[in-house]
Amino acid sequence: MLNQLTISELVSKLATREVSARAAMQACLEEVQRADPKIQAFISYDANDALAQADAVDKELAAGGTYAQRSLLGVPIAVKDVIAVKGQPLNCGSKILGKFISPYDATVIQRLKAAGAVIFGRLNMDEFAMGSSTENSGFQITRNPWDASRTPGGSSGGSAAVVASDQCIAALGSDTGGSIRQPAALCGCVGLKPSYGRVSRYGLVAFASSLDQIGCLAKEVRDAATVLEVLSGVDHRDSTSVPQPVPHYAANLTGDIKGLRLGLAKEYMVGGLDPEVKQAIDAAVKQLEKLGAEIVEVSLPHTDYAVATYYIIATAEASANLARFDGVRYGLRVEGADPIQLYSKTRGTGFGAEVKRRIILGTYVLSSGYYDAYYLRAQKVRTLIRNDFLKAFEKVDAIVTPTSPTAAFKIGEKADDPLQMYLMDIFTISANLAGLCGISVPCGFTREPKLPIGLQLLGKPFGEKTILRVAHAYEQSTDWRKEKPPVG
Ligand code: GLN
């Protein structure tokens, strides 16, 4: 079953021409047809276009094309519906974009195409990436492949679900407060959020520009490293992308972590953490120690303020970014007697409840009279949170935490209680506030029902090399990745 392979396994078969790119793409499409009616992760996909891309790869390989220049030749990669792919629908999980077709490729898509990847499908997500369960999608509710009555997490729930259920080989997601790592944990795959500035955001529809970052979901750590290498690097179209050299992330995965210092934050192993999750994390920490890492206690004293700080900054930025969806520029347009009516009817019809809630909150914290009390203060606390981490990283090479306080929750369980939903981000959002990199890797299962648990490693800004190395060493010393969900 070619759709079950990792990138490295598939590439080695393609390179020797033991299998064709068409056969690999076909296997994924067959799995989509079989599994997706249940999972509902794809909003749309164009099978003919995907097969045509695969055929072009087969021609190139037949003509002597090699992996030296094009590291992802023939690898099917599916894309979250918030990243622009030329000629394909771009909806951000929202009704407000109507029948909008992207006129250009995001930089990450250009880079994947240059590396030979086969780009296919639009993956479901919480509307404009606002949520932790994919229930806020304007299209459909995606199901967790381990238990269809549960959410896959979010907002990149579609991306995590398709990777975990082998409907594709890897996927792109975006992470503003945990949206790659949390669904990866809840679906049982690897999710990597790069440092702010590592990957260009050009062509990523903005939610909160100072927090957003594109990353990937994959079946194992080595694959995440391979994709990151392709995505990374400065881009003149995103002035926040940083001109730092891109290391050979995959080549650095030695399995050796002896002498590395890993921090355990005392503020993270407290109330709200599910006992089975805590047990799995404790066991993973022991395993890391066995592999030669030294565990050091660190303190992140401003942890308690992270969720509140995030929801002020993220909503403030969202309220500004989403002003462009006005019925004039893109997609949906509901006519009105005057322009104000046109705006309000279009936005009233096109946006879902959570997006409206955030626009209202964000507009409020930015309004005169409240700006100093909320937005400005949140920015100051953000600096304190960042300083906590920078101080901790003077003592340790990476920080170990749970990715999510619980395993996958039931569809509908938190949908009516935004605060409960926001608390799902407690361990992931600080990384975005501080510009850190983070990865989630499977570290066990709850017992009944059997649901995946994720271990999170946080690294310094531009410390991807280290967290990938630790995550890989841990992953290879355990068998969690070999377990497959019932639907896959
Ligand atoms: N769950 C968080 C939110 O709702 C994070 C979302 C994200 O990372 N895009 O904002």
mmCIF file of C-alpha atoms in Angstrom, residues 38 87 228 237 312 351:
data_model
loop_
_atom_site.group_PDB
_atom_site.id
_atom_site.type_symbol
_atom_site.label_atom_id
_atom_site.label_comp_id
_atom_site.label_asym_id
_atom_site.label_seq_id
_atom_site.Cartn_x
_atom_site.Cartn_y
_atom_site.Cartn_z
ATOM 1 C CA LYS A 38 -16.093 8.897 6.865
ATOM 2 C CA GLY A 87 -5.759 27.682 -10.055
ATOM 3 C CA LEU A 228 11.137 21.810 6.399
ATOM 4 C CA ARG A 237 7.929 38.785 -0.612
ATOM 5 C CA ILE A 312 -5.919 39.633 22.943
ATOM 6 C CA PHE A 351 -18.464 34.711 8.568
#
